[in-house]
JSON list of C-alpha atoms in Angstrom, two decimals:
[
{"chain": "A", "resi": 1, "resn": "MET", "atom": "CA", "xyz": [-13.90, 16.18, -88.09]},
{"chain": "A", "resi": 2, "resn": "PRO", "atom": "CA", "xyz": [-14.21, 15.45, -84.48]},
{"chain": "A", "resi": 3, "resn": "THR", "atom": "CA", "xyz": [-17.43, 13.49, -83.12]},
{"chain": "A", "resi": 4, "resn": "LEU", "atom": "CA", "xyz": [-18.79, 14.27, -79.53]},
{"chain": "A", "resi": 5, "resn": "ALA", "atom": "CA", "xyz": [-21.17, 12.09, -77.59]},
{"chain": "A", "resi": 6, "resn": "PHE", "atom": "CA", "xyz": [-23.23, 13.44, -74.73]},
{"chain": "A", "resi": 7, "resn": "LEU", "atom": "CA", "xyz": [-24.70, 10.74, -72.31]},
{"chain": "A", "resi": 8, "resn": "ARG", "atom": "CA", "xyz": [-26.79, 11.50, -69.82]},
{"chain": "A", "resi": 9, "resn": "HIS", "atom": "CA", "xyz": [-26.80, 8.89, -66.97]},
{"chain": "A", "resi": 10, "resn": "GLY", "atom": "CA", "xyz": [-29.14, 6.17, -66.59]},
{"chain": "A", "resi": 11, "resn": "GLN", "atom": "CA", "xyz": [-32.05, 6.12, -64.35]},
{"chain": "A", "resi": 12, "resn": "SER", "atom": "CA", "xyz": [-31.02, 7.07, -60.74]},
{"chain": "A", "resi": 13, "resn": "GLN", "atom": "CA", "xyz": [-32.95, 5.76, -57.49]},
{"chain": "A", "resi": 14, "resn": "TRP", "atom": "CA", "xyz": [-33.96, 9.40, -56.88]},
{"chain": "A", "resi": 15, "resn": "ASN", "atom": "CA", "xyz": [-35.17, 9.55, -60.39]},
{"chain": "A", "resi": 16, "resn": "LEU", "atom": "CA", "xyz": [-37.19, 6.64, -59.85]},
{"chain": "A", "resi": 17, "resn": "GLU", "atom": "CA", "xyz": [-38.46, 8.02, -56.34]},
{"chain": "A", "resi": 18, "resn": "ASN", "atom": "CA", "xyz": [-39.31, 11.62, -58.15]},
{"chain": "A", "resi": 19, "resn": "ARG", "atom": "CA", "xyz": [-37.17, 13.57, -55.83]},
{"chain": "A", "resi": 20, "resn": "PHE", "atom": "CA", "xyz": [-34.67, 16.22, -56.39]},
{"chain": "A", "resi": 21, "resn": "THR", "atom": "CA", "xyz": [-31.24, 14.91, -56.76]},
{"chain": "A", "resi": 22, "resn": "GLY", "atom": "CA", "xyz": [-28.90, 17.76, -57.95]},
{"chain": "A", "resi": 23, "resn": "TRP", "atom": "CA", "xyz": [-25.48, 17.03, -55.94]},
{"chain": "A", "resi": 24, "resn": "MET", "atom": "CA", "xyz": [-26.71, 14.38, -53.71]},
{"chain": "A", "resi": 25, "resn": "ASP", "atom": "CA", "xyz": [-24.68, 11.57, -54.92]},
{"chain": "A", "resi": 26, "resn": "VAL", "atom": "CA", "xyz": [-27.17, 8.66, -55.75]},
{"chain": "A", "resi": 27, "resn": "ASP", "atom": "CA", "xyz": [-26.77, 5.50, -57.32]},
{"chain": "A", "resi": 28, "resn": "LEU", "atom": "CA", "xyz": [-28.07, 4.03, -60.49]},
{"chain": "A", "resi": 29, "resn": "THR", "atom": "CA", "xyz": [-31.30, 1.61, -60.50]},
{"chain": "A", "resi": 30, "resn": "GLU", "atom": "CA", "xyz": [-31.21, -1.65, -62.10]},
{"chain": "A", "resi": 31, "resn": "LYS", "atom": "CA", "xyz": [-32.95, 0.11, -64.97]},
{"chain": "A", "resi": 32, "resn": "GLY", "atom": "CA", "xyz": [-30.43, 2.48, -65.11]},
{"chain": "A", "resi": 33, "resn": "GLU", "atom": "CA", "xyz": [-27.81, 0.12, -65.17]},
{"chain": "A", "resi": 34, "resn": "ALA", "atom": "CA", "xyz": [-29.69, -1.35, -68.01]},
{"chain": "A", "resi": 35, "resn": "GLU", "atom": "CA", "xyz": [-29.77, 1.99, -70.11]},
{"chain": "A", "resi": 36, "resn": "ALA", "atom": "CA", "xyz": [-26.11, 2.50, -69.51]},
{"chain": "A", "resi": 37, "resn": "ARG", "atom": "CA", "xyz": [-25.25, -0.88, -71.17]},
{"chain": "A", "resi": 38, "resn": "ARG", "atom": "CA", "xyz": [-27.46, -0.01, -73.94]},
{"chain": "A", "resi": 39, "resn": "ALA", "atom": "CA", "xyz": [-25.96, 3.32, -74.62]},
{"chain": "A", "resi": 40, "resn": "GLY", "atom": "CA", "xyz": [-22.71, 1.39, -74.71]},
{"chain": "A", "resi": 41, "resn": "GLU", "atom": "CA", "xyz": [-23.92, -1.12, -77.45]},
{"chain": "A", "resi": 42, "resn": "LEU", "atom": "CA", "xyz": [-25.50, 2.11, -79.36]},
{"chain": "A", "resi": 43, "resn": "LEU", "atom": "CA", "xyz": [-22.29, 3.79, -79.18]},
{"chain": "A", "resi": 44, "resn": "LYS", "atom": "CA", "xyz": [-20.57, 0.85, -80.35]},
{"chain": "A", "resi": 45, "resn": "GLU", "atom": "CA", "xyz": [-22.73, 0.25, -83.12]},
{"chain": "A", "resi": 46, "resn": "SER", "atom": "CA", "xyz": [-22.49, 3.83, -84.19]},
{"chain": "A", "resi": 47, "resn": "GLY", "atom": "CA", "xyz": [-18.92, 2.79, -85.47]},
{"chain": "A", "resi": 48, "resn": "ALA", "atom": "CA", "xyz": [-17.10, 5.93, -83.88]},
{"chain": "A", "resi": 49, "resn": "GLU", "atom": "CA", "xyz": [-13.92, 5.35, -82.38]},
{"chain": "A", "resi": 50, "resn": "PHE", "atom": "CA", "xyz": [-13.44, 7.48, -79.21]},
{"chain": "A", "resi": 51, "resn": "ASP", "atom": "CA", "xyz": [-10.33, 8.71, -77.65]},
{"chain": "A", "resi": 52, "resn": "ALA", "atom": "CA", "xyz": [-11.16, 9.91, -74.16]},
{"chain": "A", "resi": 53, "resn": "CYS", "atom": "CA", "xyz": [-13.96, 10.53, -71.89]},
{"chain": "A", "resi": 54, "resn": "PHE", "atom": "CA", "xyz": [-15.07, 13.24, -69.24]},
{"chain": "A", "resi": 55, "resn": "THR", "atom": "CA", "xyz": [-17.77, 12.96, -66.51]},
{"chain": "A", "resi": 56, "resn": "SER", "atom": "CA", "xyz": [-18.59, 14.66, -63.07]},
{"chain": "A", "resi": 57, "resn": "VAL", "atom": "CA", "xyz": [-17.47, 13.31, -59.91]},
{"chain": "A", "resi": 58, "resn": "GLN", "atom": "CA", "xyz": [-21.18, 11.95, -59.17]},
{"chain": "A", "resi": 59, "resn": "THR", "atom": "CA", "xyz": [-21.32, 8.15, -58.92]},
{"chain": "A", "resi": 60, "resn": "ARG", "atom": "CA", "xyz": [-24.52, 7.94, -61.04]},
{"chain": "A", "resi": 61, "resn": "ALA", "atom": "CA", "xyz": [-22.83, 9.56, -64.07]},
{"chain": "A", "resi": 62, "resn": "ILE", "atom": "CA", "xyz": [-19.20, 7.61, -63.60]},
{"chain": "A", "resi": 63, "resn": "ARG", "atom": "CA", "xyz": [-21.13, 4.40, -63.65]},
{"chain": "A", "resi": 64, "resn": "THR", "atom": "CA", "xyz": [-23.27, 5.15, -66.49]},
{"chain": "A", "resi": 65, "resn": "LEU", "atom": "CA", "xyz": [-19.85, 5.70, -68.28]},
{"chain": "A", "resi": 66, "resn": "ASN", "atom": "CA", "xyz": [-17.95, 2.72, -66.98]},
{"chain": "A", "resi": 67, "resn": "LEU", "atom": "CA", "xyz": [-20.94, 0.46, -67.83]},
{"chain": "A", "resi": 68, "resn": "ALA", "atom": "CA", "xyz": [-21.10, 1.86, -71.23]},
{"chain": "A", "resi": 69, "resn": "LEU", "atom": "CA", "xyz": [-17.02, 1.25, -71.69]},
{"chain": "A", "resi": 70, "resn": "GLU", "atom": "CA", "xyz": [-17.70, -1.93, -70.83]},
{"chain": "A", "resi": 71, "resn": "GLU", "atom": "CA", "xyz": [-20.15, -2.79, -73.42]},
{"chain": "A", "resi": 72, "resn": "MET", "atom": "CA", "xyz": [-18.12, -0.91, -76.06]},
{"chain": "A", "resi": 73, "resn": "GLY", "atom": "CA", "xyz": [-14.92, -3.26, -74.86]},
{"chain": "A", "resi": 74, "resn": "GLU", "atom": "CA", "xyz": [-13.15, 0.07, -74.20]},
{"chain": "A", "resi": 75, "resn": "SER", "atom": "CA", "xyz": [-12.86, 0.31, -70.44]},
{"chain": "A", "resi": 76, "resn": "TRP", "atom": "CA", "xyz": [-9.02, 1.22, -71.26]},
{"chain": "A", "resi": 77, "resn": "LEU", "atom": "CA", "xyz": [-9.92, 4.81, -72.45]},
{"chain": "A", "resi": 78, "resn": "PRO", "atom": "CA", "xyz": [-8.87, 7.60, -70.47]},
{"chain": "A", "resi": 79, "resn": "VAL", "atom": "CA", "xyz": [-11.24, 9.33, -68.12]},
{"chain": "A", "resi": 80, "resn": "THR", "atom": "CA", "xyz": [-11.26, 12.91, -66.62]},
{"chain": "A", "resi": 81, "resn": "LYS", "atom": "CA", "xyz": [-13.74, 13.79, -63.55]},
{"chain": "A", "resi": 82, "resn": "ASP", "atom": "CA", "xyz": [-14.37, 16.95, -62.82]},
{"chain": "A", "resi": 83, "resn": "TRP", "atom": "CA", "xyz": [-16.82, 18.61, -60.42]},
{"chain": "A", "resi": 84, "resn": "ARG", "atom": "CA", "xyz": [-17.80, 21.10, -62.95]},
{"chain": "A", "resi": 85, "resn": "LEU", "atom": "CA", "xyz": [-19.35, 18.37, -64.98]},
{"chain": "A", "resi": 86, "resn": "ASN", "atom": "CA", "xyz": [-21.99, 17.86, -61.88]},
{"chain": "A", "resi": 87, "resn": "GLU", "atom": "CA", "xyz": [-25.66, 18.25, -62.01]},
{"chain": "A", "resi": 88, "resn": "ARG", "atom": "CA", "xyz": [-27.04, 21.64, -61.26]},
{"chain": "A", "resi": 89, "resn": "HIS", "atom": "CA", "xyz": [-27.55, 22.29, -57.60]},
{"chain": "A", "resi": 90, "resn": "TYR", "atom": "CA", "xyz": [-31.21, 21.91, -56.50]},
{"chain": "A", "resi": 91, "resn": "GLY", "atom": "CA", "xyz": [-30.58, 23.81, -53.16]},
{"chain": "A", "resi": 92, "resn": "GLY", "atom": "CA", "xyz": [-33.36, 23.74, -50.72]},
{"chain": "A", "resi": 93, "resn": "LEU", "atom": "CA", "xyz": [-35.29, 21.56, -53.10]},
{"chain": "A", "resi": 94, "resn": "THR", "atom": "CA", "xyz": [-32.60, 18.53, -52.51]},
{"chain": "A", "resi": 95, "resn": "GLY", "atom": "CA", "xyz": [-34.01, 15.27, -51.52]},
{"chain": "A", "resi": 96, "resn": "LEU", "atom": "CA", "xyz": [-37.72, 16.59, -51.45]},
{"chain": "A", "resi": 97, "resn": "ASP", "atom": "CA", "xyz": [-40.50, 14.83, -53.59]},
{"chain": "A", "resi": 98, "resn": "LYS", "atom": "CA", "xyz": [-41.48, 16.64, -56.73]},
{"chain": "A", "resi": 99, "resn": "ALA", "atom": "CA", "xyz": [-45.14, 15.95, -56.48]},
{"chain": "A", "resi": 100, "resn": "GLU", "atom": "CA", "xyz": [-45.32, 17.23, -52.98]},
{"chain": "A", "resi": 101, "resn": "THR", "atom": "CA", "xyz": [-43.18, 20.06, -53.39]},
{"chain": "A", "resi": 102, "resn": "ALA", "atom": "CA", "xyz": [-45.48, 21.12, -56.39]},
{"chain": "A", "resi": 103, "resn": "ALA", "atom": "CA", "xyz": [-48.70, 20.69, -54.00]},
{"chain": "A", "resi": 104, "resn": "LYS", "atom": "CA", "xyz": [-46.99, 22.75, -51.45]},
{"chain": "A", "resi": 105, "resn": "HIS", "atom": "CA", "xyz": [-45.56, 25.88, -53.80]},
{"chain": "A", "resi": 106, "resn": "GLY", "atom": "CA", "xyz": [-47.96, 25.41, -56.76]},
{"chain": "A", "resi": 107, "resn": "GLU", "atom": "CA", "xyz": [-46.80, 23.81, -60.03]},
{"chain": "A", "resi": 108, "resn": "GLU", "atom": "CA", "xyz": [-46.19, 26.84, -61.76]},
{"chain": "A", "resi": 109, "resn": "GLN", "atom": "CA", "xyz": [-43.52, 27.90, -59.09]},
{"chain": "A", "resi": 110, "resn": "VAL", "atom": "CA", "xyz": [-41.79, 24.62, -59.22]},
{"chain": "A", "resi": 111, "resn": "HIS", "atom": "CA", "xyz": [-41.63, 24.67, -63.05]},
{"chain": "A", "resi": 112, "resn": "ILE", "atom": "CA", "xyz": [-40.13, 27.86, -62.94]},
{"chain": "A", "resi": 113, "resn": "TRP", "atom": "CA", "xyz": [-37.41, 26.34, -60.55]},
{"chain": "A", "resi": 114, "resn": "ARG", "atom": "CA", "xyz": [-36.72, 23.35, -62.62]},
{"chain": "A", "resi": 115, "resn": "ARG", "atom": "CA", "xyz": [-36.79, 24.66, -66.10]},
{"chain": "A", "resi": 116, "resn": "SER", "atom": "CA", "xyz": [-36.24, 28.30, -66.09]},
{"chain": "A", "resi": 117, "resn": "PHE", "atom": "CA", "xyz": [-32.87, 29.66, -67.46]},
{"chain": "A", "resi": 118, "resn": "ASP", "atom": "CA", "xyz": [-31.99, 32.09, -64.74]},
{"chain": "A", "resi": 119, "resn": "VAL", "atom": "CA", "xyz": [-34.30, 31.46, -61.74]},
{"chain": "A", "resi": 120, "resn": "PRO", "atom": "CA", "xyz": [-32.53, 29.18, -58.81]},
{"chain": "A", "resi": 121, "resn": "PRO", "atom": "CA", "xyz": [-34.52, 27.51, -56.28]},
{"chain": "A", "resi": 122, "resn": "PRO", "atom": "CA", "xyz": [-34.35, 28.57, -52.81]},
{"chain": "A", "resi": 123, "resn": "GLU", "atom": "CA", "xyz": [-30.65, 28.04, -51.53]},
{"chain": "A", "resi": 124, "resn": "LEU", "atom": "CA", "xyz": [-29.87, 24.82, -49.33]},
{"chain": "A", "resi": 125, "resn": "ASP", "atom": "CA", "xyz": [-29.81, 25.96, -45.72]},
{"chain": "A", "resi": 126, "resn": "ASP", "atom": "CA", "xyz": [-28.57, 22.78, -44.01]},
{"chain": "A", "resi": 127, "resn": "PRO", "atom": "CA", "xyz": [-25.86, 21.19, -46.06]},
{"chain": "A", "resi": 128, "resn": "GLU", "atom": "CA", "xyz": [-25.30, 18.85, -43.16]},
{"chain": "A", "resi": 129, "resn": "ARG", "atom": "CA", "xyz": [-28.59, 16.85, -44.17]},
{"chain": "A", "resi": 130, "resn": "PHE", "atom": "CA", "xyz": [-26.42, 15.52, -47.10]},
{"chain": "A", "resi": 131, "resn": "PRO", "atom": "CA", "xyz": [-23.01, 14.90, -46.08]},
{"chain": "A", "resi": 132, "resn": "SER", "atom": "CA", "xyz": [-22.03, 14.00, -49.93]},
{"chain": "A", "resi": 133, "resn": "LEU", "atom": "CA", "xyz": [-22.51, 17.53, -50.88]},
{"chain": "A", "resi": 134, "resn": "SER", "atom": "CA", "xyz": [-19.20, 18.39, -48.68]},
{"chain": "A", "resi": 135, "resn": "ASP", "atom": "CA", "xyz": [-17.22, 15.17, -48.89]},
{"chain": "A", "resi": 136, "resn": "ARG", "atom": "CA", "xyz": [-13.53, 15.40, -49.82]},
{"chain": "A", "resi": 137, "resn": "ARG", "atom": "CA", "xyz": [-14.19, 15.38, -53.50]},
{"chain": "A", "resi": 138, "resn": "TYR", "atom": "CA", "xyz": [-15.02, 18.83, -53.02]},
{"chain": "A", "resi": 139, "resn": "ALA", "atom": "CA", "xyz": [-11.98, 19.66, -51.00]},
{"chain": "A", "resi": 140, "resn": "GLY", "atom": "CA", "xyz": [-10.86, 23.48, -52.27]},
{"chain": "A", "resi": 141, "resn": "VAL", "atom": "CA", "xyz": [-14.14, 23.88, -54.22]},
{"chain": "A", "resi": 142, "resn": "THR", "atom": "CA", "xyz": [-16.58, 26.86, -52.84]},
{"chain": "A", "resi": 143, "resn": "THR", "atom": "CA", "xyz": [-19.83, 24.45, -53.25]},
{"chain": "A", "resi": 144, "resn": "PRO", "atom": "CA", "xyz": [-22.86, 26.41, -54.31]},
{"chain": "A", "resi": 145, "resn": "LYS", "atom": "CA", "xyz": [-25.83, 26.51, -51.88]},
{"chain": "A", "resi": 146, "resn": "THR", "atom": "CA", "xyz": [-28.35, 26.44, -55.22]},
{"chain": "A", "resi": 147, "resn": "GLU", "atom": "CA", "xyz": [-27.90, 26.80, -59.09]},
{"chain": "A", "resi": 148, "resn": "SER", "atom": "CA", "xyz": [-30.12, 27.80, -61.83]},
{"chain": "A", "resi": 149, "resn": "LEU", "atom": "CA", "xyz": [-29.12, 26.53, -65.45]},
{"chain": "A", "resi": 150, "resn": "LYS", "atom": "CA", "xyz": [-27.73, 29.95, -65.96]},
{"chain": "A", "resi": 151, "resn": "LEU", "atom": "CA", "xyz": [-25.10, 29.10, -62.92]},
{"chain": "A", "resi": 152, "resn": "THR", "atom": "CA", "xyz": [-24.54, 26.04, -63.98]},
{"chain": "A", "resi": 153, "resn": "LEU", "atom": "CA", "xyz": [-23.66, 27.17, -67.47]},
{"chain": "A", "resi": 154, "resn": "GLU", "atom": "CA", "xyz": [-21.14, 29.61, -65.76]},
{"chain": "A", "resi": 155, "resn": "ARG", "atom": "CA", "xyz": [-19.19, 26.80, -64.40]},
{"chain": "A", "resi": 156, "resn": "VAL", "atom": "CA", "xyz": [-19.41, 24.33, -67.20]},
{"chain": "A", "resi": 157, "resn": "GLU", "atom": "CA", "xyz": [-18.31, 26.83, -70.19]},
{"chain": "A", "resi": 158, "resn": "PRO", "atom": "CA", "xyz": [-14.89, 27.99, -68.66]},
{"chain": "A", "resi": 159, "resn": "TYR", "atom": "CA", "xyz": [-14.31, 24.03, -68.37]},
{"chain": "A", "resi": 160, "resn": "TRP", "atom": "CA", "xyz": [-15.54, 23.28, -71.41]},
{"chain": "A", "resi": 161, "resn": "THR", "atom": "CA", "xyz": [-13.16, 25.67, -73.14]},
{"chain": "A", "resi": 162, "resn": "ALA", "atom": "CA", "xyz": [-10.03, 25.31, -71.26]},
{"chain": "A", "resi": 163, "resn": "GLU", "atom": "CA", "xyz": [-10.25, 21.35, -70.93]},
{"chain": "A", "resi": 164, "resn": "ILE", "atom": "CA", "xyz": [-12.31, 19.72, -73.45]},
{"chain": "A", "resi": 165, "resn": "ARG", "atom": "CA", "xyz": [-12.55, 21.65, -76.57]},
{"chain": "A", "resi": 166, "resn": "PRO", "atom": "CA", "xyz": [-8.73, 21.52, -77.03]},
{"chain": "A", "resi": 167, "resn": "HIS", "atom": "CA", "xyz": [-8.96, 17.76, -77.36]},
{"chain": "A", "resi": 168, "resn": "LEU", "atom": "CA", "xyz": [-11.81, 18.44, -79.92]},
{"chain": "A", "resi": 169, "resn": "GLU", "atom": "CA", "xyz": [-9.29, 20.96, -81.75]},
{"chain": "A", "resi": 170, "resn": "GLN", "atom": "CA", "xyz": [-6.84, 18.14, -82.09]},
{"chain": "A", "resi": 171, "resn": "GLY", "atom": "CA", "xyz": [-9.33, 16.08, -83.69]},
{"chain": "A", "resi": 172, "resn": "GLN", "atom": "CA", "xyz": [-10.09, 13.65, -80.86]},
{"chain": "A", "resi": 173, "resn": "ASN", "atom": "CA", "xyz": [-13.38, 12.06, -80.66]},
{"chain": "A", "resi": 174, "resn": "LEU", "atom": "CA", "xyz": [-14.85, 12.37, -77.16]},
{"chain": "A", "resi": 175, "resn": "ILE", "atom": "CA", "xyz": [-17.69, 11.11, -74.86]},
{"chain": "A", "resi": 176, "resn": "ILE", "atom": "CA", "xyz": [-19.10, 13.51, -72.05]},
{"chain": "A", "resi": 177, "resn": "ALA", "atom": "CA", "xyz": [-20.99, 11.54, -69.76]},
{"chain": "A", "resi": 178, "resn": "ALA", "atom": "CA", "xyz": [-22.85, 14.06, -67.32]},
{"chain": "A", "resi": 179, "resn": "HIS", "atom": "CA", "xyz": [-26.13, 15.03, -66.14]},
{"chain": "A", "resi": 180, "resn": "GLY", "atom": "CA", "xyz": [-29.45, 16.54, -67.44]},
{"chain": "A", "resi": 181, "resn": "ASN", "atom": "CA", "xyz": [-28.44, 20.06, -66.80]},
{"chain": "A", "resi": 182, "resn": "SER", "atom": "CA", "xyz": [-25.04, 20.05, -67.29]},
{"chain": "A", "resi": 183, "resn": "LEU", "atom": "CA", "xyz": [-25.81, 18.53, -70.75]},
{"chain": "A", "resi": 184, "resn": "ARG", "atom": "CA", "xyz": [-28.19, 21.27, -71.52]},
{"chain": "A", "resi": 185, "resn": "ALA", "atom": "CA", "xyz": [-25.80, 24.08, -70.64]},
{"chain": "A", "resi": 186, "resn": "LEU", "atom": "CA", "xyz": [-23.47, 22.35, -73.38]},
{"chain": "A", "resi": 187, "resn": "VAL", "atom": "CA", "xyz": [-26.22, 21.87, -75.52]},
{"chain": "A", "resi": 188, "resn": "LYS", "atom": "CA", "xyz": [-26.91, 25.77, -75.27]},
{"chain": "A", "resi": 189, "resn": "LEU", "atom": "CA", "xyz": [-23.46, 26.49, -75.54]},
{"chain": "A", "resi": 190, "resn": "LEU", "atom": "CA", "xyz": [-22.66, 24.17, -78.79]},
{"chain": "A", "resi": 191, "resn": "PHE", "atom": "CA", "xyz": [-25.97, 25.00, -80.63]},
{"chain": "A", "resi": 192, "resn": "GLY", "atom": "CA", "xyz": [-26.37, 28.67, -79.68]},
{"chain": "A", "resi": 193, "resn": "VAL", "atom": "CA", "xyz": [-30.08, 28.05, -78.06]},
{"chain": "A", "resi": 194, "resn": "ALA", "atom": "CA", "xyz": [-31.84, 31.09, -76.87]},
{"chain": "A", "resi": 195, "resn": "ASP", "atom": "CA", "xyz": [-32.32, 31.78, -73.07]},
{"chain": "A", "resi": 196, "resn": "GLU", "atom": "CA", "xyz": [-35.97, 31.67, -73.64]},
{"chain": "A", "resi": 197, "resn": "ASP", "atom": "CA", "xyz": [-35.95, 28.24, -76.03]},
{"chain": "A", "resi": 198, "resn": "ILE", "atom": "CA", "xyz": [-33.97, 26.51, -73.46]},
{"chain": "A", "resi": 199, "resn": "PRO", "atom": "CA", "xyz": [-36.06, 25.50, -70.71]},
{"chain": "A", "resi": 200, "resn": "GLY", "atom": "CA", "xyz": [-37.81, 23.47, -73.48]},
{"chain": "A", "resi": 201, "resn": "VAL", "atom": "CA", "xyz": [-34.62, 21.37, -74.52]},
{"chain": "A", "resi": 202, "resn": "GLU", "atom": "CA", "xyz": [-34.81, 17.85, -72.67]},
{"chain": "A", "resi": 203, "resn": "ILE", "atom": "CA", "xyz": [-31.89, 15.10, -72.43]},
{"chain": "A", "resi": 204, "resn": "PRO", "atom": "CA", "xyz": [-33.11, 11.63, -72.07]},
{"chain": "A", "resi": 205, "resn": "THR", "atom": "CA", "xyz": [-31.52, 9.16, -69.62]},
{"chain": "A", "resi": 206, "resn": "GLY", "atom": "CA", "xyz": [-28.87, 6.47, -71.19]},
{"chain": "A", "resi": 207, "resn": "ASN", "atom": "CA", "xyz": [-29.74, 7.90, -75.02]},
{"chain": "A", "resi": 208, "resn": "PRO", "atom": "CA", "xyz": [-26.52, 8.87, -76.43]},
{"chain": "A", "resi": 209, "resn": "LEU", "atom": "CA", "xyz": [-26.63, 12.44, -78.64]},
{"chain": "A", "resi": 210, "resn": "LEU", "atom": "CA", "xyz": [-24.05, 12.05, -81.27]},
{"chain": "A", "resi": 211, "resn": "ILE", "atom": "CA", "xyz": [-22.76, 15.20, -82.41]},
{"chain": "A", "resi": 212, "resn": "GLU", "atom": "CA", "xyz": [-20.69, 16.10, -85.70]},
{"chain": "A", "resi": 213, "resn": "LEU", "atom": "CA", "xyz": [-18.44, 18.88, -85.60]},
{"chain": "A", "resi": 214, "resn": "ASP", "atom": "CA", "xyz": [-16.47, 20.68, -88.09]},
{"chain": "A", "resi": 215, "resn": "ASP", "atom": "CA", "xyz": [-12.80, 21.76, -87.75]},
{"chain": "A", "resi": 216, "resn": "GLN", "atom": "CA", "xyz": [-13.96, 25.29, -86.05]},
{"chain": "A", "resi": 217, "resn": "ILE", "atom": "CA", "xyz": [-16.17, 22.98, -83.44]},
{"chain": "A", "resi": 218, "resn": "ARG", "atom": "CA", "xyz": [-19.31, 23.93, -85.06]},
{"chain": "A", "resi": 219, "resn": "VAL", "atom": "CA", "xyz": [-22.23, 21.62, -85.26]},
{"chain": "A", "resi": 220, "resn": "THR", "atom": "CA", "xyz": [-22.65, 19.92, -88.47]},
{"chain": "A", "resi": 221, "resn": "GLY", "atom": "CA", "xyz": [-25.21, 17.14, -87.45]},
{"chain": "A", "resi": 222, "resn": "ALA", "atom": "CA", "xyz": [-26.67, 15.46, -84.56]},
{"chain": "A", "resi": 223, "resn": "ARG", "atom": "CA", "xyz": [-28.86, 12.57, -83.72]},
{"chain": "A", "resi": 224, "resn": "TYR", "atom": "CA", "xyz": [-29.83, 10.50, -80.90]},
{"chain": "A", "resi": 225, "resn": "LEU", "atom": "CA", "xyz": [-28.76, 6.85, -81.44]},
{"chain": "A", "resi": 226, "resn": "ASP", "atom": "CA", "xyz": [-31.99, 5.28, -79.79]},
{"chain": "A", "resi": 227, "resn": "ASP", "atom": "CA", "xyz": [-34.58, 6.72, -82.09]},
{"chain": "A", "resi": 228, "resn": "SER", "atom": "CA", "xyz": [-37.42, 5.44, -79.79]},
{"chain": "A", "resi": 229, "resn": "ARG", "atom": "CA", "xyz": [-36.33, 7.60, -76.93]},
{"chain": "A", "resi": 230, "resn": "ALA", "atom": "CA", "xyz": [-35.29, 10.54, -78.99]},
{"chain": "A", "resi": 231, "resn": "GLN", "atom": "CA", "xyz": [-36.27, 14.41, -77.95]},
{"chain": "A", "resi": 232, "resn": "PRO", "atom": "CA", "xyz": [-36.45, 16.93, -80.47]},
{"chain": "A", "resi": 233, "resn": "LEU", "atom": "CA", "xyz": [-33.24, 18.88, -81.21]},
{"chain": "A", "resi": 234, "resn": "PRO", "atom": "CA", "xyz": [-32.52, 22.52, -81.19]},
{"chain": "A", "resi": 235, "resn": "THR", "atom": "CA", "xyz": [-31.68, 24.13, -84.66]},
{"chain": "A", "resi": 236, "resn": "VAL", "atom": "CA", "xyz": [-28.00, 25.61, -84.65]},
{"chain": "A", "resi": 237, "resn": "GLY", "atom": "CA", "xyz": [-28.51, 29.38, -83.95]}
]
């Protein structure tokens, strides 16, 4: 039966600065690099043998995967990068300090923008502020101006179905190194989490979630590899 590992990138510079990141291409901090290496150690200790990896086109996820694979001694594994595994687009909140934004708009409104399933933040009205949102990695892609988790799921699910799931159906073990919200979208899909419950699901940075699947790609078991930083897992719906 196939095994699937979800790995949220390690701490990024804007995580540290408490800023909304989304599609902005921000690198890892030293702590984030350490989290990525520790994730690789934990994946190696798990005993699972992986066949291929998927990640976004954002530096923090790519470097997390690379550092983890180095620790595993498996940098040779094939890696597919795709924008559809990117973090959700935070629209007009991109780059803003989270505490200052809460002070301006109210904590309840910011909580809705951050954690609700289907309410997106205001649109980004000046993409030129952030050149990496429109660089050549997105050539031919109609990039969003904002996204809710629901909209993120709408781009992640077709990619999962067409490009990732077939590898699992062939019995391959996979690592998906991505972001808090693209991974939350996949957790919602795999675990059957209800719309009203998904805001309570949190994915910790740099802590691999190992998921056991049956031959119908249904979840039979799941656990975080670092118990000290584990978050509650949803029951399978």
